Amino acid sequence: MGTFGGHILPGSFFILISLWWTVNIFRYFFKSKTKNGKPFRTQPWYPGPLVHNFPVESVVKLGTVTFGMLAELATAYEDGAFKYIGNGQHMTMYFFFGINGAMDLLKYYRFVLPDGIEAASAILAYGAEAFLFYNHLHGRSMMDVQVHMFLFYTVVMCVFSVFLEVWHRDWVIASLSRAFFTLMQGTWFWQIGFILYPPLEAMERWDETSHQQMMVVTMIYTWHCAFNLVLMLVVGYAVHARMATKQPLDLQLVDYQQLSGDNNLKLASGKVIGLNGHLTLIESDSDEV
C-alpha cells in the first residue's frame, strides 16, 4: 500500500460500497414512509437491483479483498524474499474484511450461525483495520503520521457506527453513519495517495515536516467531511426523486368505497377515481423491499 495505487484500490472499494449502502438505505427509508410500507430496519448488506435473490454485495467484497491481497503479495517480495512487512499488514486488513463478506454469504445460505454475526464480523474488520493503522506509523514523517492518524480516527468511528446500528436497528441515522464514515475512509485514502505519493511528476510534493502544510492537511480533512455529507444528501435527494417519478404507477389501494352511488377508488395521494362499477387492472412497477 506504500504507493499511490496501493491507496487508490482500498479507497475506491470503500467509496463504492459506501455509496451503494447510501442508495439502499435511503431507498428502504423512503419505502418505509409510504402507505403500508414496512418499518425501516438496518441491513448488514443489500441485494442487487437485478438479482434480488443473490448476495452480490458479499461476493463483490470477497472478490475485492482477494484481489487486494494478491496485489499486496505480488509487491511484497524483492529478490525472492518477503521484504515489505507493511504489505503483510495490508493483507491482514483485507483478510478481516474477507471474513465479513464470508459471514454475509454463510448467513444468506442459512448456515447455523448466531444472529448478528454479520455486524460482529464488520466490527471485527473495522477494529482490526484501526489497530493495524495505529501501529503502522513507526519511523514515519510527521505528515505521514498525521494523515494516517486521521484515517485511524475515521475507522474508529466506523466501529462506533456499526455498534450504533446494532443498538438502534430502526434508526436510519445509524445506518447512514456507517455509510458516511466508510465514505470518509475511501476519499481520505485517495487524499493520502495524492499527498504522500503524487502520481504525476508535475505535481508539487508536500513538505512532510512543515507545520504550515500540516495545518492545510487538517483543513482538507474537514473539507472531506463537508463534501461527503453533501454528496450523501444529493444521493438521498436523487433516490427520493427517482421514487417520486415512479409513484404515479404505484397506485396504493387505501379504500374501496361507495360514493354517490358509484364505485370509487381512493388512492394513497387522496385522489378519488370513479370506476363506474367496473374494476380495472391497476399496475405497479414498485420494487419489493
mmCIF file of C-alpha atoms in Angstrom:
data_model
loop_
_atom_site.group_PDB
_atom_site.id
_atom_site.type_symbol
_atom_site.label_atom_id
_atom_site.label_comp_id
_atom_site.label_asym_id
_atom_site.label_seq_id
_atom_site.Cartn_x
_atom_site.Cartn_y
_atom_site.Cartn_z
ATOM 1 C CA MET A 1 0.000 0.000 0.000
ATOM 2 C CA GLY A 2 3.062 2.262 0.124
ATOM 3 C CA THR A 3 2.289 3.530 -3.363
ATOM 4 C CA PHE A 4 -0.304 5.728 -4.997
ATOM 5 C CA GLY A 5 -2.131 2.722 -6.437
ATOM 6 C CA GLY A 6 -1.959 0.955 -3.101
ATOM 7 C CA HIS A 7 -4.117 3.703 -1.596
ATOM 8 C CA ILE A 8 -6.435 4.089 -4.585
ATOM 9 C CA LEU A 9 -7.558 0.428 -4.550
ATOM 10 C CA PRO A 10 -8.898 0.291 -0.968
ATOM 11 C CA GLY A 11 -10.138 3.875 -1.293
ATOM 12 C CA SER A 12 -12.174 3.007 -4.369
ATOM 13 C CA PHE A 13 -13.627 -0.051 -2.637
ATOM 14 C CA PHE A 14 -14.742 1.957 0.392
ATOM 15 C CA ILE A 15 -16.207 4.726 -1.789
ATOM 16 C CA LEU A 16 -18.220 2.334 -3.946
ATOM 17 C CA ILE A 17 -19.512 0.193 -1.075
ATOM 18 C CA SER A 18 -20.498 3.269 0.956
ATOM 19 C CA LEU A 19 -22.381 4.839 -1.963
ATOM 20 C CA TRP A 20 -24.109 1.502 -2.552
ATOM 21 C CA TRP A 21 -25.179 1.465 1.094
ATOM 22 C CA THR A 22 -26.305 5.102 0.894
ATOM 23 C CA VAL A 23 -28.561 4.475 -2.105
ATOM 24 C CA ASN A 24 -30.177 1.452 -0.496
ATOM 25 C CA ILE A 25 -30.513 2.964 2.976
ATOM 26 C CA PHE A 26 -32.397 5.923 1.528
ATOM 27 C CA ARG A 27 -34.466 3.629 -0.689
ATOM 28 C CA TYR A 28 -35.505 1.447 2.236
ATOM 29 C CA PHE A 29 -36.161 4.527 4.379
ATOM 30 C CA PHE A 30 -38.383 6.245 1.811
ATOM 31 C CA LYS A 31 -40.210 2.957 1.192
ATOM 32 C CA SER A 32 -40.934 2.744 4.911
ATOM 33 C CA LYS A 33 -42.682 6.125 4.708
ATOM 34 C CA THR A 34 -45.179 5.011 2.056
ATOM 35 C CA LYS A 35 -48.616 3.759 2.912
ATOM 36 C CA ASN A 36 -48.373 0.198 4.216
ATOM 37 C CA GLY A 37 -44.576 0.347 3.895
ATOM 38 C CA LYS A 38 -42.521 -1.935 6.101
ATOM 39 C CA PRO A 39 -40.820 -0.227 9.073
ATOM 40 C CA PHE A 40 -37.213 0.693 8.408
ATOM 41 C CA ARG A 41 -34.658 -1.792 9.712
ATOM 42 C CA THR A 42 -30.895 -1.696 9.243
ATOM 43 C CA GLN A 43 -29.447 -4.310 6.904
ATOM 44 C CA PRO A 44 -25.948 -5.863 7.005
ATOM 45 C CA TRP A 45 -25.901 -5.944 3.195
ATOM 46 C CA TYR A 46 -28.248 -5.122 0.325
ATOM 47 C CA PRO A 47 -29.348 -7.161 -2.717
ATOM 48 C CA GLY A 48 -28.513 -6.120 -6.260
ATOM 49 C CA PRO A 49 -31.031 -4.249 -8.435
ATOM 50 C CA LEU A 50 -31.363 -7.052 -10.997
ATOM 51 C CA VAL A 51 -30.584 -10.135 -8.920
ATOM 52 C CA HIS A 52 -32.651 -9.813 -5.755
ATOM 53 C CA ASN A 53 -32.022 -13.420 -4.731
ATOM 54 C CA PHE A 54 -28.234 -13.339 -4.924
ATOM 55 C CA PRO A 55 -25.853 -11.670 -2.421
ATOM 56 C CA VAL A 56 -23.950 -9.594 -4.974
ATOM 57 C CA GLU A 57 -22.527 -7.235 -2.348
ATOM 58 C CA SER A 58 -20.974 -10.097 -0.379
ATOM 59 C CA VAL A 59 -19.440 -11.629 -3.494
ATOM 60 C CA VAL A 60 -18.001 -8.243 -4.519
ATOM 61 C CA LYS A 61 -16.479 -7.875 -1.040
ATOM 62 C CA LEU A 62 -14.775 -11.252 -1.322
ATOM 63 C CA GLY A 63 -13.592 -10.562 -4.865
ATOM 64 C CA THR A 64 -12.156 -7.161 -3.941
ATOM 65 C CA VAL A 65 -10.299 -8.354 -0.851
ATOM 66 C CA THR A 66 -8.901 -11.331 -2.766
ATOM 67 C CA PHE A 67 -7.587 -9.033 -5.487
ATOM 68 C CA GLY A 68 -6.178 -6.646 -2.879
ATOM 69 C CA MET A 69 -4.386 -9.428 -1.002
ATOM 70 C CA LEU A 70 -2.883 -10.808 -4.206
ATOM 71 C CA ALA A 71 -1.721 -7.334 -5.254
ATOM 72 C CA GLU A 72 -0.055 -6.761 -1.889
ATOM 73 C CA LEU A 73 1.544 -10.202 -2.015
ATOM 74 C CA ALA A 74 2.883 -9.622 -5.529
ATOM 75 C CA THR A 75 4.609 -6.380 -4.489
ATOM 76 C CA ALA A 76 5.912 -7.611 -1.123
ATOM 77 C CA TYR A 77 8.837 -9.597 -2.498
ATOM 78 C CA GLU A 78 12.260 -8.376 -3.525
ATOM 79 C CA ASP A 79 14.986 -10.728 -4.667
ATOM 80 C CA GLY A 80 12.830 -13.691 -3.729
ATOM 81 C CA ALA A 81 12.332 -12.601 -0.108
ATOM 82 C CA PHE A 82 9.247 -11.178 1.602
ATOM 83 C CA LYS A 83 10.796 -7.792 2.308
ATOM 84 C CA TYR A 84 7.980 -5.303 2.749
ATOM 85 C CA ILE A 85 6.323 -6.232 6.050
ATOM 86 C CA GLY A 86 3.870 -3.352 5.655
ATOM 87 C CA ASN A 87 2.302 -5.292 2.803
ATOM 88 C CA GLY A 88 1.665 -8.077 5.273
ATOM 89 C CA GLN A 89 -0.288 -5.671 7.463
ATOM 90 C CA HIS A 90 -2.312 -4.528 4.476
ATOM 91 C CA MET A 91 -3.068 -8.140 3.533
ATOM 92 C CA THR A 92 -4.218 -8.727 7.096
ATOM 93 C CA MET A 93 -6.616 -5.775 6.816
ATOM 94 C CA TYR A 94 -8.085 -7.208 3.601
ATOM 95 C CA PHE A 95 -8.351 -10.643 5.231
ATOM 96 C CA PHE A 96 -10.631 -9.388 8.004
ATOM 97 C CA PHE A 97 -12.967 -7.714 5.522
ATOM 98 C CA GLY A 98 -12.972 -11.032 3.681
ATOM 99 C CA ILE A 99 -14.216 -12.654 6.886
ATOM 100 C CA ASN A 100 -17.044 -10.129 6.939
ATOM 101 C CA GLY A 101 -18.020 -10.987 3.357
ATOM 102 C CA ALA A 102 -17.843 -14.692 4.134
ATOM 103 C CA MET A 103 -20.143 -14.295 7.163
ATOM 104 C CA ASP A 104 -22.648 -12.453 4.962
ATOM 105 C CA LEU A 105 -22.616 -15.346 2.486
ATOM 106 C CA LEU A 106 -22.858 -18.080 5.100
ATOM 107 C CA LYS A 107 -25.757 -16.326 6.804
ATOM 108 C CA TYR A 108 -27.520 -15.842 3.462
ATOM 109 C CA TYR A 109 -27.244 -19.548 2.692
ATOM 110 C CA ARG A 110 -28.727 -20.328 6.111
ATOM 111 C CA PHE A 111 -25.715 -21.830 7.826
ATOM 112 C CA VAL A 112 -26.331 -22.228 11.555
ATOM 113 C CA LEU A 113 -24.682 -19.066 12.855
ATOM 114 C CA PRO A 114 -25.624 -16.662 15.654
ATOM 115 C CA ASP A 115 -27.886 -13.769 14.753
ATOM 116 C CA GLY A 116 -25.911 -10.592 14.216
ATOM 117 C CA ILE A 117 -22.750 -12.385 13.108
ATOM 118 C CA GLU A 118 -22.584 -10.057 10.080
ATOM 119 C CA ALA A 119 -22.426 -6.968 12.320
ATOM 120 C CA ALA A 120 -19.956 -8.655 14.676
ATOM 121 C CA SER A 121 -17.637 -9.503 11.775
ATOM 122 C CA ALA A 122 -17.916 -5.925 10.468
ATOM 123 C CA ILE A 123 -16.907 -4.591 13.900
ATOM 124 C CA LEU A 124 -14.007 -7.051 13.919
ATOM 125 C CA ALA A 125 -12.892 -5.948 10.427
ATOM 126 C CA TYR A 126 -13.011 -2.228 11.216
ATOM 127 C CA GLY A 127 -11.410 -2.831 14.611
ATOM 128 C CA ALA A 128 -8.540 -4.837 13.126
ATOM 129 C CA GLU A 129 -8.032 -2.129 10.500
ATOM 130 C CA ALA A 130 -7.870 0.583 13.179
ATOM 131 C CA PHE A 131 -5.406 -1.435 15.277
ATOM 132 C CA LEU A 132 -3.157 -2.126 12.280
ATOM 133 C CA PHE A 133 -3.043 1.502 11.162
ATOM 134 C CA TYR A 134 -2.400 2.773 14.682
ATOM 135 C CA ASN A 135 0.672 0.535 14.860
ATOM 136 C CA HIS A 136 1.745 1.208 11.278
ATOM 137 C CA LEU A 137 3.489 4.543 11.748
ATOM 138 C CA HIS A 138 6.854 3.894 13.367
ATOM 139 C CA GLY A 139 9.638 5.958 11.811
ATOM 140 C CA ARG A 140 7.302 7.923 9.528
ATOM 141 C CA SER A 141 7.416 11.674 8.842
ATOM 142 C CA MET A 142 5.142 13.967 10.852
ATOM 143 C CA MET A 143 2.734 14.461 7.956
ATOM 144 C CA ASP A 144 2.677 10.747 7.184
ATOM 145 C CA VAL A 145 1.719 10.073 10.819
ATOM 146 C CA GLN A 146 -0.861 12.855 10.710
ATOM 147 C CA VAL A 147 -2.754 11.638 7.634
ATOM 148 C CA HIS A 148 -2.793 8.058 8.907
ATOM 149 C CA MET A 149 -3.980 9.138 12.353
ATOM 150 C CA PHE A 150 -6.878 10.938 10.681
ATOM 151 C CA LEU A 151 -7.606 7.647 8.930
ATOM 152 C CA PHE A 152 -7.396 5.852 12.273
ATOM 153 C CA TYR A 153 -9.951 8.232 13.822
ATOM 154 C CA THR A 154 -12.267 7.631 10.871
ATOM 155 C CA VAL A 155 -12.036 3.853 11.178
ATOM 156 C CA VAL A 156 -12.778 4.078 14.915
ATOM 157 C CA MET A 157 -15.954 5.992 14.020
ATOM 158 C CA CYS A 158 -16.836 3.154 11.624
ATOM 159 C CA VAL A 159 -16.614 0.732 14.555
ATOM 160 C CA PHE A 160 -18.796 3.021 16.662
ATOM 161 C CA SER A 161 -21.368 3.416 13.879
ATOM 162 C CA VAL A 162 -21.796 -0.360 13.500
ATOM 163 C CA PHE A 163 -22.305 -0.653 17.269
ATOM 164 C CA LEU A 164 -24.885 2.123 16.933
ATOM 165 C CA GLU A 165 -26.698 0.148 14.240
ATOM 166 C CA VAL A 166 -26.832 -2.925 16.448
ATOM 167 C CA TRP A 167 -28.366 -0.930 19.300
ATOM 168 C CA HIS A 168 -30.785 1.066 17.112
ATOM 169 C CA ARG A 169 -31.941 -1.190 14.290
ATOM 170 C CA ASP A 170 -34.783 1.126 13.309
ATOM 171 C CA TRP A 171 -32.793 4.410 13.286
ATOM 172 C CA VAL A 172 -31.802 5.454 9.778
ATOM 173 C CA ILE A 173 -29.107 7.826 11.082
ATOM 174 C CA ALA A 174 -27.210 4.853 12.498
ATOM 175 C CA SER A 175 -27.096 3.198 9.078
ATOM 176 C CA LEU A 176 -26.181 6.449 7.356
ATOM 177 C CA SER A 177 -23.372 6.942 9.889
ATOM 178 C CA ARG A 178 -21.793 3.662 8.815
ATOM 179 C CA ALA A 179 -22.050 4.730 5.178
ATOM 180 C CA PHE A 180 -20.688 8.222 5.920
ATOM 181 C CA PHE A 181 -17.573 7.151 7.808
ATOM 182 C CA THR A 182 -16.860 4.391 5.300
ATOM 183 C CA LEU A 183 -17.118 7.015 2.554
ATOM 184 C CA MET A 184 -14.747 9.208 4.573
ATOM 185 C CA GLN A 185 -12.294 6.317 4.649
ATOM 186 C CA GLY A 186 -12.484 5.981 0.899
ATOM 187 C CA THR A 187 -11.988 9.629 -0.021
ATOM 188 C CA TRP A 188 -9.252 10.040 2.605
ATOM 189 C CA PHE A 189 -7.386 7.009 1.247
ATOM 190 C CA TRP A 190 -7.366 8.807 -2.109
ATOM 191 C CA GLN A 191 -6.183 12.011 -0.438
ATOM 192 C CA ILE A 192 -3.334 10.186 1.316
ATOM 193 C CA GLY A 193 -2.255 8.793 -2.032
ATOM 194 C CA PHE A 194 -2.083 12.260 -3.567
ATOM 195 C CA ILE A 195 -0.281 13.748 -0.546
ATOM 196 C CA LEU A 196 2.366 11.089 0.031
ATOM 197 C CA TYR A 197 2.698 9.607 -3.457
ATOM 198 C CA PRO A 198 1.865 12.242 -6.135
ATOM 199 C CA PRO A 199 1.121 10.286 -9.332
ATOM 200 C CA LEU A 200 2.450 12.946 -11.739
ATOM 201 C CA GLU A 201 5.920 14.411 -11.847
ATOM 202 C CA ALA A 202 4.434 17.849 -12.459
ATOM 203 C CA MET A 203 2.622 17.738 -9.111
ATOM 204 C CA GLU A 204 4.461 19.583 -6.364
ATOM 205 C CA ARG A 205 5.448 17.371 -3.437
ATOM 206 C CA TRP A 206 4.307 18.239 0.051
ATOM 207 C CA ASP A 207 6.845 19.243 2.696
ATOM 208 C CA GLU A 208 6.156 16.489 5.213
ATOM 209 C CA THR A 209 7.922 18.382 8.016
ATOM 210 C CA SER A 210 6.163 21.738 7.530
ATOM 211 C CA HIS A 211 3.769 22.760 10.311
ATOM 212 C CA GLN A 212 2.014 25.151 7.921
ATOM 213 C CA GLN A 213 1.319 22.409 5.403
ATOM 214 C CA MET A 214 0.162 20.082 8.171
ATOM 215 C CA MET A 215 -2.392 22.740 9.108
ATOM 216 C CA VAL A 216 -3.564 22.694 5.488
ATOM 217 C CA VAL A 217 -3.930 18.906 5.682
ATOM 218 C CA THR A 218 -6.129 19.363 8.757
ATOM 219 C CA MET A 219 -8.377 21.754 6.841
ATOM 220 C CA ILE A 220 -8.556 19.360 3.901
ATOM 221 C CA TYR A 221 -9.813 16.603 6.193
ATOM 222 C CA THR A 222 -12.686 18.807 7.359
ATOM 223 C CA TRP A 223 -13.449 19.634 3.733
ATOM 224 C CA HIS A 224 -13.765 15.907 3.080
ATOM 225 C CA CYS A 225 -16.318 15.732 5.901
ATOM 226 C CA ALA A 226 -18.386 18.530 4.369
ATOM 227 C CA PHE A 227 -18.080 17.231 0.802
ATOM 228 C CA ASN A 228 -19.100 13.692 1.737
ATOM 229 C CA LEU A 229 -22.072 14.919 3.741
ATOM 230 C CA VAL A 230 -23.291 16.970 0.782
ATOM 231 C CA LEU A 231 -22.669 14.035 -1.562
ATOM 232 C CA MET A 232 -24.803 11.728 0.569
ATOM 233 C CA LEU A 233 -27.600 14.305 0.729
ATOM 234 C CA VAL A 234 -27.504 14.631 -3.060
ATOM 235 C CA VAL A 235 -27.692 10.851 -3.379
ATOM 236 C CA GLY A 236 -30.651 10.815 -0.980
ATOM 237 C CA TYR A 237 -32.419 13.523 -3.000
ATOM 238 C CA ALA A 238 -31.779 11.606 -6.234
ATOM 239 C CA VAL A 239 -33.210 8.412 -4.720
ATOM 240 C CA HIS A 240 -36.277 10.301 -3.495
ATOM 241 C CA ALA A 241 -36.763 11.953 -6.888
ATOM 242 C CA ARG A 242 -36.444 8.616 -8.643
ATOM 243 C CA MET A 243 -39.027 7.033 -6.369
ATOM 244 C CA ALA A 244 -41.338 10.027 -6.776
ATOM 245 C CA THR A 245 -41.361 9.629 -10.560
ATOM 246 C CA LYS A 246 -42.479 6.029 -10.099
ATOM 247 C CA GLN A 247 -45.247 6.961 -7.663
ATOM 248 C CA PRO A 248 -47.952 7.572 -10.331
ATOM 249 C CA LEU A 249 -47.645 3.918 -11.343
ATOM 250 C CA ASP A 250 -47.626 2.764 -7.739
ATOM 251 C CA LEU A 251 -51.361 3.058 -7.027
ATOM 252 C CA GLN A 252 -51.656 2.038 -3.414
ATOM 253 C CA LEU A 253 -55.190 0.984 -2.559
ATOM 254 C CA VAL A 254 -56.367 2.751 0.565
ATOM 255 C CA ASP A 255 -60.093 2.349 0.463
ATOM 256 C CA TYR A 256 -62.770 0.972 -1.826
ATOM 257 C CA GLN A 257 -65.984 2.731 -1.037
ATOM 258 C CA GLN A 258 -69.412 3.742 -2.340
ATOM 259 C CA LEU A 259 -69.718 7.450 -3.204
ATOM 260 C CA SER A 260 -72.877 8.931 -4.702
ATOM 261 C CA GLY A 261 -73.963 5.533 -5.885
ATOM 262 C CA ASP A 262 -70.734 4.850 -7.843
ATOM 263 C CA ASN A 263 -67.787 2.659 -7.082
ATOM 264 C CA ASN A 264 -64.711 4.773 -6.406
ATOM 265 C CA LEU A 265 -61.093 4.059 -5.718
ATOM 266 C CA LYS A 266 -59.275 6.225 -3.219
ATOM 267 C CA LEU A 267 -55.516 6.338 -3.737
ATOM 268 C CA ALA A 268 -52.728 6.975 -1.241
ATOM 269 C CA SER A 269 -52.430 10.504 -2.609
ATOM 270 C CA GLY A 270 -56.042 11.153 -1.574
ATOM 271 C CA LYS A 271 -57.280 11.322 -5.159
ATOM 272 C CA VAL A 272 -60.562 9.537 -5.868
ATOM 273 C CA ILE A 273 -61.034 7.720 -9.184
ATOM 274 C CA GLY A 274 -64.515 6.725 -10.339
ATOM 275 C CA LEU A 275 -64.663 3.199 -11.756
ATOM 276 C CA ASN A 276 -68.309 3.305 -12.897
ATOM 277 C CA GLY A 277 -68.965 -0.069 -11.406
ATOM 278 C CA HIS A 278 -66.143 -1.813 -13.261
ATOM 279 C CA LEU A 279 -62.943 -2.910 -11.546
ATOM 280 C CA THR A 280 -59.938 -2.107 -13.743
ATOM 281 C CA LEU A 281 -56.431 -3.514 -13.630
ATOM 282 C CA ILE A 282 -54.031 -1.461 -11.566
ATOM 283 C CA GLU A 283 -50.382 -1.889 -12.391
ATOM 284 C CA SER A 284 -47.392 -1.221 -10.171
ATOM 285 C CA ASP A 285 -43.730 -1.150 -11.025
ATOM 286 C CA SER A 286 -42.553 -0.617 -7.460
ATOM 287 C CA ASP A 287 -39.703 -2.755 -6.174
ATOM 288 C CA GLU A 288 -40.130 -5.142 -3.319
ATOM 289 C CA VAL A 289 -38.160 -4.316 -0.161
#
